[in-house]
Amino acid sequence: MDKLSRLTPEDRENLIAYLDGELDEQATRHMESMLVESSVARNDVEALSRTYDLLDELPRPNVPNDFVERTVATAKMEHVSVPISKRPWFRKTTQILTLCGWTTLLVASAAVGSLVSSRYFQSQDDVLIEKLPVIENLDVYYEVDNLEFLNRLSAETSLLNEMAREANDE
């Protein structure tokens, strides 16, 4: 290893584990050989060692007995995610969408019902409006005594055409 080469992040983590005595035998030998060969590694170990010494000089905080348990529980809770269906915004959105769906269904049903009723069930006013031309000419129809005469007359298209021409000429 080059004396001035930089350490990898894994080597830096192993330096910390080396100082804490957490490495296995093979990794410890590797770290010791790296410390012999690399001045950068030696400087890093010295800096870490001084940092640990300074940390040891700091006063120890008084923490409650359940501090570790609460900290671990809090850390675990951060990783546990609430299912999306249990979140308040999801419930509110579901309620609103359900209400919109029922409202749409109600309006569509009313529209279909209105169309069906207007199409198949005529009111008396509609019947009167439909028969308005007959009602308007009712007096003329009363003057005709015999419907059989009108039926024969309507069968004679040539006579009707001639009468229509005469009416247009006048």
Short mmCIF file of N, CA and C in Angstrom, two decimals:
data_model
loop_
_atom_site.label_atom_id
_atom_site.label_comp_id
_atom_site.label_asym_id
_atom_site.label_seq_id
_atom_site.Cartn_x
_atom_site.Cartn_y
_atom_site.Cartn_z
N MET A 1 0.84 -1.17 0.00
CA MET A 1 0.00 0.00 0.00
C MET A 1 0.89 1.24 0.00
N ASP A 2 0.56 2.23 -0.79
CA ASP A 2 1.31 3.48 -0.88
C ASP A 2 1.19 4.24 0.43
N LYS A 3 2.28 4.87 0.86
CA LYS A 3 2.29 5.56 2.15
C LYS A 3 1.31 6.71 2.20
N LEU A 4 1.04 7.37 1.08
CA LEU A 4 0.16 8.54 1.07
C LEU A 4 -1.20 8.26 0.42
N SER A 5 -1.49 7.00 0.19
CA SER A 5 -2.77 6.70 -0.46
C SER A 5 -3.92 6.91 0.53
N ARG A 6 -5.06 7.27 -0.02
CA ARG A 6 -6.24 7.54 0.81
C ARG A 6 -6.87 6.23 1.24
N LEU A 7 -7.55 6.29 2.36
CA LEU A 7 -8.25 5.11 2.87
C LEU A 7 -9.67 5.05 2.29
N THR A 8 -10.12 3.87 2.05
CA THR A 8 -11.50 3.70 1.58
C THR A 8 -12.45 3.85 2.77
N PRO A 9 -13.71 4.13 2.51
CA PRO A 9 -14.68 4.23 3.62
C PRO A 9 -14.73 2.95 4.46
N GLU A 10 -14.57 1.79 3.82
CA GLU A 10 -14.58 0.53 4.57
C GLU A 10 -13.37 0.46 5.50
N ASP A 11 -12.20 0.92 5.00
CA ASP A 11 -11.00 0.92 5.84
C ASP A 11 -11.17 1.87 7.02
N ARG A 12 -11.81 3.01 6.81
CA ARG A 12 -12.05 3.96 7.91
C ARG A 12 -12.97 3.33 8.96
N GLU A 13 -14.00 2.62 8.51
CA GLU A 13 -14.89 1.94 9.46
C GLU A 13 -14.12 0.87 10.22
N ASN A 14 -13.24 0.18 9.51
CA ASN A 14 -12.44 -0.84 10.18
C ASN A 14 -11.46 -0.23 11.18
N LEU A 15 -10.98 1.00 10.92
CA LEU A 15 -10.12 1.67 11.90
C LEU A 15 -10.87 1.89 13.21
N ILE A 16 -12.10 2.31 13.12
CA ILE A 16 -12.91 2.53 14.32
C ILE A 16 -13.14 1.20 15.04
N ALA A 17 -13.46 0.16 14.27
CA ALA A 17 -13.67 -1.16 14.88
C ALA A 17 -12.36 -1.67 15.48
N TYR A 18 -11.22 -1.34 14.85
CA TYR A 18 -9.91 -1.75 15.37
C TYR A 18 -9.66 -1.11 16.73
N LEU A 19 -9.95 0.18 16.85
CA LEU A 19 -9.75 0.87 18.13
C LEU A 19 -10.69 0.33 19.20
N ASP A 20 -11.89 -0.07 18.81
CA ASP A 20 -12.86 -0.61 19.77
C ASP A 20 -12.59 -2.08 20.09
N GLY A 21 -11.67 -2.72 19.33
CA GLY A 21 -11.36 -4.13 19.56
C GLY A 21 -12.46 -5.05 19.06
N GLU A 22 -13.14 -4.66 18.01
CA GLU A 22 -14.27 -5.43 17.50
C GLU A 22 -13.93 -6.27 16.27
N LEU A 23 -12.70 -6.22 15.79
CA LEU A 23 -12.33 -6.95 14.57
C LEU A 23 -11.91 -8.38 14.91
N ASP A 24 -12.12 -9.28 13.93
CA ASP A 24 -11.63 -10.64 14.11
C ASP A 24 -10.11 -10.65 13.89
N GLU A 25 -9.50 -11.79 14.06
CA GLU A 25 -8.04 -11.88 14.04
C GLU A 25 -7.46 -11.51 12.68
N GLN A 26 -8.06 -12.00 11.62
CA GLN A 26 -7.55 -11.73 10.27
C GLN A 26 -7.68 -10.24 9.94
N ALA A 27 -8.82 -9.63 10.26
CA ALA A 27 -9.01 -8.21 9.98
C ALA A 27 -8.08 -7.36 10.83
N THR A 28 -7.81 -7.80 12.05
CA THR A 28 -6.88 -7.07 12.92
C THR A 28 -5.48 -7.09 12.33
N ARG A 29 -5.03 -8.25 11.83
CA ARG A 29 -3.70 -8.33 11.20
C ARG A 29 -3.62 -7.44 9.97
N HIS A 30 -4.72 -7.43 9.18
CA HIS A 30 -4.75 -6.58 7.98
C HIS A 30 -4.63 -5.11 8.38
N MET A 31 -5.35 -4.70 9.43
CA MET A 31 -5.31 -3.29 9.86
C MET A 31 -3.91 -2.95 10.40
N GLU A 32 -3.29 -3.86 11.13
CA GLU A 32 -1.95 -3.61 11.67
C GLU A 32 -0.94 -3.47 10.55
N SER A 33 -1.05 -4.30 9.52
CA SER A 33 -0.11 -4.19 8.39
C SER A 33 -0.35 -2.88 7.64
N MET A 34 -1.61 -2.46 7.55
CA MET A 34 -1.91 -1.20 6.88
C MET A 34 -1.35 -0.03 7.70
N LEU A 35 -1.43 -0.11 9.02
CA LEU A 35 -0.88 0.96 9.87
C LEU A 35 0.64 1.03 9.75
N VAL A 36 1.28 -0.10 9.57
CA VAL A 36 2.73 -0.12 9.41
C VAL A 36 3.12 0.52 8.09
N GLU A 37 2.35 0.26 7.04
CA GLU A 37 2.70 0.71 5.70
C GLU A 37 2.23 2.13 5.38
N SER A 38 1.13 2.58 5.96
CA SER A 38 0.52 3.85 5.52
C SER A 38 0.57 4.89 6.63
N SER A 39 1.17 6.01 6.30
CA SER A 39 1.21 7.12 7.26
C SER A 39 -0.17 7.77 7.39
N VAL A 40 -0.96 7.74 6.31
CA VAL A 40 -2.32 8.29 6.35
C VAL A 40 -3.16 7.50 7.35
N ALA A 41 -3.05 6.19 7.32
CA ALA A 41 -3.80 5.34 8.25
C ALA A 41 -3.34 5.60 9.68
N ARG A 42 -2.02 5.77 9.89
CA ARG A 42 -1.52 6.05 11.24
C ARG A 42 -2.06 7.38 11.75
N ASN A 43 -2.05 8.40 10.88
CA ASN A 43 -2.58 9.72 11.28
C ASN A 43 -4.07 9.62 11.63
N ASP A 44 -4.81 8.86 10.84
CA ASP A 44 -6.24 8.70 11.11
C ASP A 44 -6.47 8.00 12.45
N VAL A 45 -5.68 6.96 12.73
CA VAL A 45 -5.83 6.23 13.99
C VAL A 45 -5.47 7.14 15.16
N GLU A 46 -4.43 7.94 15.01
CA GLU A 46 -4.05 8.87 16.08
C GLU A 46 -5.15 9.90 16.32
N ALA A 47 -5.74 10.42 15.22
CA ALA A 47 -6.82 11.41 15.36
C ALA A 47 -8.03 10.78 16.03
N LEU A 48 -8.36 9.57 15.63
CA LEU A 48 -9.49 8.88 16.26
C LEU A 48 -9.20 8.59 17.73
N SER A 49 -7.99 8.20 18.03
CA SER A 49 -7.61 7.90 19.41
C SER A 49 -7.71 9.16 20.27
N ARG A 50 -7.24 10.30 19.76
CA ARG A 50 -7.35 11.57 20.50
C ARG A 50 -8.82 11.95 20.70
N THR A 51 -9.62 11.72 19.66
CA THR A 51 -11.05 12.02 19.77
C THR A 51 -11.69 11.18 20.86
N TYR A 52 -11.35 9.90 20.91
CA TYR A 52 -11.89 9.02 21.95
C TYR A 52 -11.45 9.49 23.33
N ASP A 53 -10.17 9.91 23.43
CA ASP A 53 -9.67 10.40 24.72
C ASP A 53 -10.44 11.65 25.16
N LEU A 54 -10.70 12.56 24.21
CA LEU A 54 -11.46 13.77 24.53
C LEU A 54 -12.89 13.43 24.94
N LEU A 55 -13.47 12.48 24.27
CA LEU A 55 -14.83 12.06 24.63
C LEU A 55 -14.86 11.46 26.04
N ASP A 56 -13.79 10.75 26.41
CA ASP A 56 -13.72 10.17 27.75
C ASP A 56 -13.62 11.24 28.82
N GLU A 57 -13.05 12.40 28.49
CA GLU A 57 -12.92 13.49 29.46
C GLU A 57 -14.22 14.26 29.68
N LEU A 58 -15.15 14.15 28.77
CA LEU A 58 -16.43 14.85 28.92
C LEU A 58 -17.21 14.24 30.09
N PRO A 59 -17.99 15.08 30.77
CA PRO A 59 -18.79 14.53 31.88
C PRO A 59 -19.86 13.59 31.33
N ARG A 60 -20.13 12.56 32.10
CA ARG A 60 -21.13 11.57 31.69
C ARG A 60 -22.53 12.12 32.01
N PRO A 61 -23.43 12.10 31.05
CA PRO A 61 -24.79 12.59 31.33
C PRO A 61 -25.56 11.56 32.16
N ASN A 62 -26.44 12.07 33.00
CA ASN A 62 -27.31 11.19 33.77
C ASN A 62 -28.58 10.96 32.96
N VAL A 63 -28.80 9.74 32.60
CA VAL A 63 -29.98 9.41 31.79
C VAL A 63 -30.85 8.45 32.58
N PRO A 64 -32.14 8.50 32.33
CA PRO A 64 -33.02 7.56 33.03
C PRO A 64 -32.71 6.12 32.62
N ASN A 65 -33.15 5.19 33.45
CA ASN A 65 -32.86 3.77 33.19
C ASN A 65 -33.49 3.28 31.89
N ASP A 66 -34.64 3.84 31.54
CA ASP A 66 -35.34 3.36 30.34
C ASP A 66 -34.96 4.15 29.08
N PHE A 67 -33.91 4.95 29.15
CA PHE A 67 -33.50 5.77 28.02
C PHE A 67 -33.17 4.92 26.79
N VAL A 68 -32.40 3.88 26.99
CA VAL A 68 -31.99 3.02 25.87
C VAL A 68 -33.22 2.35 25.26
N GLU A 69 -34.10 1.84 26.12
CA GLU A 69 -35.30 1.16 25.62
C GLU A 69 -36.18 2.12 24.81
N ARG A 70 -36.36 3.34 25.33
CA ARG A 70 -37.18 4.32 24.62
C ARG A 70 -36.54 4.73 23.30
N THR A 71 -35.23 4.90 23.31
CA THR A 71 -34.52 5.29 22.09
C THR A 71 -34.64 4.20 21.03
N VAL A 72 -34.45 2.96 21.42
CA VAL A 72 -34.55 1.84 20.48
C VAL A 72 -35.99 1.72 19.99
N ALA A 73 -36.96 1.89 20.89
CA ALA A 73 -38.37 1.80 20.48
C ALA A 73 -38.72 2.91 19.50
N THR A 74 -38.20 4.12 19.74
CA THR A 74 -38.45 5.24 18.83
C THR A 74 -37.83 4.96 17.46
N ALA A 75 -36.62 4.43 17.46
CA ALA A 75 -35.95 4.11 16.20
C ALA A 75 -36.73 3.04 15.44
N LYS A 76 -37.26 2.06 16.15
CA LYS A 76 -38.05 1.02 15.49
C LYS A 76 -39.34 1.59 14.93
N MET A 77 -39.96 2.51 15.67
CA MET A 77 -41.23 3.11 15.22
C MET A 77 -41.04 3.94 13.95
N GLU A 78 -39.87 4.52 13.78
CA GLU A 78 -39.61 5.30 12.58
C GLU A 78 -39.59 4.41 11.34
N HIS A 79 -39.19 3.16 11.53
CA HIS A 79 -39.12 2.24 10.39
C HIS A 79 -40.45 1.55 10.12
N VAL A 80 -41.32 1.54 11.11
CA VAL A 80 -42.64 0.93 10.92
C VAL A 80 -43.55 1.98 10.30
N SER A 81 -44.03 1.70 9.12
CA SER A 81 -44.89 2.68 8.47
C SER A 81 -46.35 2.29 8.67
N VAL A 82 -47.16 3.29 8.84
CA VAL A 82 -48.60 3.08 8.99
C VAL A 82 -49.16 2.75 7.61
N PRO A 83 -49.98 1.72 7.51
CA PRO A 83 -50.57 1.41 6.20
C PRO A 83 -51.34 2.62 5.66
N ILE A 84 -51.33 2.76 4.36
CA ILE A 84 -51.95 3.93 3.74
C ILE A 84 -53.43 4.01 4.06
N SER A 85 -54.07 2.86 4.24
CA SER A 85 -55.51 2.87 4.53
C SER A 85 -55.82 3.37 5.93
N LYS A 86 -54.82 3.45 6.79
CA LYS A 86 -55.03 3.92 8.17
C LYS A 86 -54.71 5.41 8.33
N ARG A 87 -54.21 6.03 7.31
CA ARG A 87 -53.84 7.44 7.42
C ARG A 87 -55.08 8.32 7.30
N PRO A 88 -55.13 9.42 8.06
CA PRO A 88 -56.33 10.27 8.07
C PRO A 88 -56.69 10.84 6.71
N TRP A 89 -55.71 11.27 5.95
CA TRP A 89 -56.02 11.87 4.65
C TRP A 89 -56.63 10.83 3.71
N PHE A 90 -56.20 9.57 3.83
CA PHE A 90 -56.75 8.52 2.97
C PHE A 90 -58.20 8.26 3.32
N ARG A 91 -58.49 8.24 4.62
CA ARG A 91 -59.88 8.02 5.04
C ARG A 91 -60.78 9.15 4.56
N LYS A 92 -60.31 10.39 4.69
CA LYS A 92 -61.11 11.54 4.26
C LYS A 92 -61.34 11.49 2.75
N THR A 93 -60.29 11.17 2.00
CA THR A 93 -60.41 11.07 0.54
C THR A 93 -61.39 9.96 0.16
N THR A 94 -61.32 8.84 0.86
CA THR A 94 -62.24 7.74 0.59
C THR A 94 -63.68 8.15 0.85
N GLN A 95 -63.90 8.88 1.95
CA GLN A 95 -65.26 9.35 2.26
C GLN A 95 -65.77 10.30 1.18
N ILE A 96 -64.92 11.21 0.76
CA ILE A 96 -65.33 12.19 -0.26
C ILE A 96 -65.63 11.48 -1.58
N LEU A 97 -64.76 10.55 -1.99
CA LEU A 97 -64.98 9.83 -3.24
C LEU A 97 -66.25 8.97 -3.18
N THR A 98 -66.51 8.38 -2.02
CA THR A 98 -67.74 7.59 -1.86
C THR A 98 -68.95 8.49 -1.99
N LEU A 99 -68.91 9.65 -1.34
CA LEU A 99 -70.02 10.60 -1.43
C LEU A 99 -70.22 11.07 -2.87
N CYS A 100 -69.13 11.37 -3.56
CA CYS A 100 -69.23 11.79 -4.97
C CYS A 100 -69.81 10.67 -5.83
N GLY A 101 -69.42 9.45 -5.58
CA GLY A 101 -69.95 8.32 -6.34
C GLY A 101 -71.44 8.15 -6.14
N TRP A 102 -71.89 8.22 -4.88
CA TRP A 102 -73.32 8.08 -4.61
C TRP A 102 -74.11 9.25 -5.20
N THR A 103 -73.54 10.46 -5.13
CA THR A 103 -74.21 11.62 -5.71
C THR A 103 -74.34 11.47 -7.22
N THR A 104 -73.28 11.04 -7.86
CA THR A 104 -73.31 10.82 -9.31
C THR A 104 -74.34 9.76 -9.67
N LEU A 105 -74.38 8.69 -8.91
CA LEU A 105 -75.36 7.63 -9.15
C LEU A 105 -76.79 8.15 -8.98
N LEU A 106 -77.02 8.97 -7.97
CA LEU A 106 -78.35 9.53 -7.74
C LEU A 106 -78.77 10.45 -8.89
N VAL A 107 -77.86 11.32 -9.32
CA VAL A 107 -78.18 12.24 -10.42
C VAL A 107 -78.42 11.46 -11.72
N ALA A 108 -77.60 10.47 -11.98
CA ALA A 108 -77.78 9.65 -13.19
C ALA A 108 -79.11 8.90 -13.14
N SER A 109 -79.46 8.37 -11.98
CA SER A 109 -80.74 7.66 -11.84
C SER A 109 -81.91 8.61 -12.07
N ALA A 110 -81.81 9.82 -11.53
CA ALA A 110 -82.88 10.80 -11.73
C ALA A 110 -83.01 11.17 -13.21
N ALA A 111 -81.88 11.34 -13.88
CA ALA A 111 -81.92 11.69 -15.30
C ALA A 111 -82.52 10.55 -16.13
N VAL A 112 -82.12 9.34 -15.86
CA VAL A 112 -82.67 8.19 -16.59
C VAL A 112 -84.16 8.06 -16.31
N GLY A 113 -84.56 8.22 -15.05
CA GLY A 113 -85.98 8.14 -14.70
C GLY A 113 -86.79 9.21 -15.40
N SER A 114 -86.25 10.42 -15.46
CA SER A 114 -86.94 11.51 -16.14
C SER A 114 -87.09 11.23 -17.63
N LEU A 115 -86.03 10.75 -18.25
CA LEU A 115 -86.09 10.43 -19.68
C LEU A 115 -87.09 9.31 -19.97
N VAL A 116 -87.06 8.29 -19.15
CA VAL A 116 -87.98 7.16 -19.36
C VAL A 116 -89.42 7.61 -19.18
N SER A 117 -89.67 8.38 -18.13
CA SER A 117 -91.05 8.81 -17.88
C SER A 117 -91.55 9.77 -18.96
N SER A 118 -90.70 10.64 -19.45
CA SER A 118 -91.15 11.56 -20.49
C SER A 118 -91.32 10.85 -21.83
N ARG A 119 -90.59 9.79 -22.02
CA ARG A 119 -90.66 9.05 -23.29
C ARG A 119 -91.88 8.14 -23.36
N TYR A 120 -92.19 7.46 -22.26
CA TYR A 120 -93.23 6.44 -22.30
C TYR A 120 -94.54 6.82 -21.61
N PHE A 121 -94.52 7.83 -20.79
CA PHE A 121 -95.74 8.23 -20.08
C PHE A 121 -96.05 9.67 -20.43
N GLN A 122 -97.09 9.86 -21.25
CA GLN A 122 -97.45 11.21 -21.68
C GLN A 122 -98.51 11.77 -20.73
N SER A 123 -98.36 13.03 -20.41
CA SER A 123 -99.38 13.68 -19.60
C SER A 123 -100.53 14.11 -20.51
N GLN A 124 -101.64 14.52 -19.89
CA GLN A 124 -102.80 14.95 -20.69
C GLN A 124 -102.45 16.18 -21.51
N ASP A 125 -101.60 17.02 -20.96
CA ASP A 125 -101.19 18.22 -21.72
C ASP A 125 -100.45 17.83 -22.98
N ASP A 126 -99.59 16.82 -22.88
CA ASP A 126 -98.85 16.37 -24.06
C ASP A 126 -99.80 15.81 -25.12
N VAL A 127 -100.81 15.08 -24.67
CA VAL A 127 -101.78 14.52 -25.62
C VAL A 127 -102.53 15.65 -26.31
N LEU A 128 -102.92 16.68 -25.55
CA LEU A 128 -103.64 17.81 -26.15
C LEU A 128 -102.76 18.56 -27.15
N ILE A 129 -101.51 18.75 -26.80
CA ILE A 129 -100.59 19.44 -27.72
C ILE A 129 -100.40 18.63 -28.99
N GLU A 130 -100.34 17.32 -28.85
CA GLU A 130 -100.16 16.45 -30.01
C GLU A 130 -101.39 16.52 -30.94
N LYS A 131 -102.56 16.67 -30.36
CA LYS A 131 -103.80 16.69 -31.16
C LYS A 131 -104.29 18.11 -31.43
N LEU A 132 -103.46 19.10 -31.21
CA LEU A 132 -103.83 20.50 -31.39
C LEU A 132 -104.35 20.81 -32.80
N PRO A 133 -103.72 20.32 -33.87
CA PRO A 133 -104.26 20.64 -35.21
C PRO A 133 -105.71 20.16 -35.39
N VAL A 134 -106.04 19.02 -34.84
CA VAL A 134 -107.41 18.52 -34.95
C VAL A 134 -108.35 19.39 -34.14
N ILE A 135 -107.91 19.78 -32.95
CA ILE A 135 -108.75 20.60 -32.08
C ILE A 135 -108.99 21.97 -32.70
N GLU A 136 -107.96 22.54 -33.33
CA GLU A 136 -108.11 23.86 -33.94
C GLU A 136 -109.12 23.83 -35.10
N ASN A 137 -109.21 22.74 -35.80
CA ASN A 137 -110.11 22.62 -36.95
C ASN A 137 -111.39 21.85 -36.61
N LEU A 138 -111.71 21.77 -35.35
CA LEU A 138 -112.87 20.99 -34.92
C LEU A 138 -114.17 21.53 -35.51
N ASP A 139 -114.29 22.86 -35.62
CA ASP A 139 -115.50 23.45 -36.20
C ASP A 139 -115.68 23.01 -37.65
N VAL A 140 -114.59 22.96 -38.38
CA VAL A 140 -114.67 22.53 -39.78
C VAL A 140 -115.12 21.08 -39.85
N TYR A 141 -114.62 20.26 -38.95
CA TYR A 141 -114.98 18.85 -38.96
C TYR A 141 -116.45 18.64 -38.60
N TYR A 142 -117.02 19.51 -37.76
CA TYR A 142 -118.44 19.40 -37.42
C TYR A 142 -119.33 19.75 -38.62
N GLU A 143 -118.84 20.61 -39.48
CA GLU A 143 -119.63 20.99 -40.65
C GLU A 143 -119.75 19.85 -41.65
N VAL A 144 -118.78 18.95 -41.64
CA VAL A 144 -118.84 17.80 -42.53
C VAL A 144 -119.78 16.79 -41.89
N ASP A 145 -120.85 16.47 -42.62
CA ASP A 145 -121.85 15.57 -42.05
C ASP A 145 -121.43 14.11 -42.13
N ASN A 146 -120.75 13.76 -43.20
CA ASN A 146 -120.51 12.36 -43.46
C ASN A 146 -119.01 12.12 -43.64
N LEU A 147 -118.43 11.31 -42.79
CA LEU A 147 -117.00 10.99 -42.88
C LEU A 147 -116.72 10.09 -44.08
N GLU A 148 -117.68 9.36 -44.51
CA GLU A 148 -117.49 8.49 -45.66
C GLU A 148 -117.19 9.30 -46.91
N PHE A 149 -117.84 10.46 -47.03
CA PHE A 149 -117.58 11.35 -48.16
C PHE A 149 -116.14 11.83 -48.13
N LEU A 150 -115.65 12.19 -46.94
CA LEU A 150 -114.26 12.66 -46.81
C LEU A 150 -113.27 11.53 -47.13
N ASN A 151 -113.59 10.34 -46.73
CA ASN A 151 -112.71 9.21 -47.02
C ASN A 151 -112.63 8.95 -48.52
N ARG A 152 -113.76 9.02 -49.21
CA ARG A 152 -113.74 8.83 -50.66
C ARG A 152 -113.00 9.96 -51.34
N LEU A 153 -113.20 11.16 -50.79
CA LEU A 153 -112.53 12.33 -51.36
C LEU A 153 -111.02 12.21 -51.21
N SER A 154 -110.56 11.74 -50.07
CA SER A 154 -109.12 11.60 -49.86
C SER A 154 -108.54 10.49 -50.73
N ALA A 155 -109.35 9.53 -51.12
CA ALA A 155 -108.88 8.47 -52.00
C ALA A 155 -108.69 8.98 -53.42
N GLU A 156 -109.40 10.01 -53.79
CA GLU A 156 -109.29 10.59 -55.13
C GLU A 156 -108.17 11.63 -55.13
N THR A 157 -106.97 11.20 -55.31
CA THR A 157 -105.83 12.12 -55.26
C THR A 157 -105.85 13.12 -56.40
N SER A 158 -106.33 12.71 -57.56
CA SER A 158 -106.36 13.65 -58.69
C SER A 158 -107.32 14.80 -58.39
N LEU A 159 -108.46 14.49 -57.77
CA LEU A 159 -109.41 15.53 -57.42
C LEU A 159 -108.83 16.46 -56.35
N LEU A 160 -108.13 15.89 -55.40
CA LEU A 160 -107.50 16.70 -54.35
C LEU A 160 -106.42 17.60 -54.94
N ASN A 161 -105.63 17.10 -55.88
CA ASN A 161 -104.59 17.91 -56.51
C ASN A 161 -105.20 19.07 -57.28
N GLU A 162 -106.32 18.79 -57.98
CA GLU A 162 -106.99 19.85 -58.74
C GLU A 162 -107.54 20.92 -57.79
N MET A 163 -108.10 20.49 -56.67
CA MET A 163 -108.63 21.45 -55.70
C MET A 163 -107.50 22.28 -55.09
N ALA A 164 -106.36 21.67 -54.88
CA ALA A 164 -105.21 22.39 -54.32
C ALA A 164 -104.69 23.42 -55.30
N ARG A 165 -104.69 23.09 -56.61
CA ARG A 165 -104.24 24.06 -57.62
C ARG A 165 -105.20 25.24 -57.66
N GLU A 166 -106.49 24.97 -57.62
CA GLU A 166 -107.48 26.06 -57.64
C GLU A 166 -107.34 26.95 -56.42
N ALA A 167 -107.05 26.34 -55.28
CA ALA A 167 -106.89 27.14 -54.06
C ALA A 167 -105.64 28.00 -54.15
N ASN A 168 -104.61 27.50 -54.79
CA ASN A 168 -103.37 28.27 -54.94
C ASN A 168 -103.53 29.39 -55.96
N ASP A 169 -104.37 29.17 -56.96
CA ASP A 169 -104.59 30.19 -57.98
C ASP A 169 -105.34 31.38 -57.40
N GLU A 170 -106.17 31.16 -56.47
CA GLU A 170 -106.98 32.26 -55.92
C GLU A 170 -106.17 33.08 -55.04
#
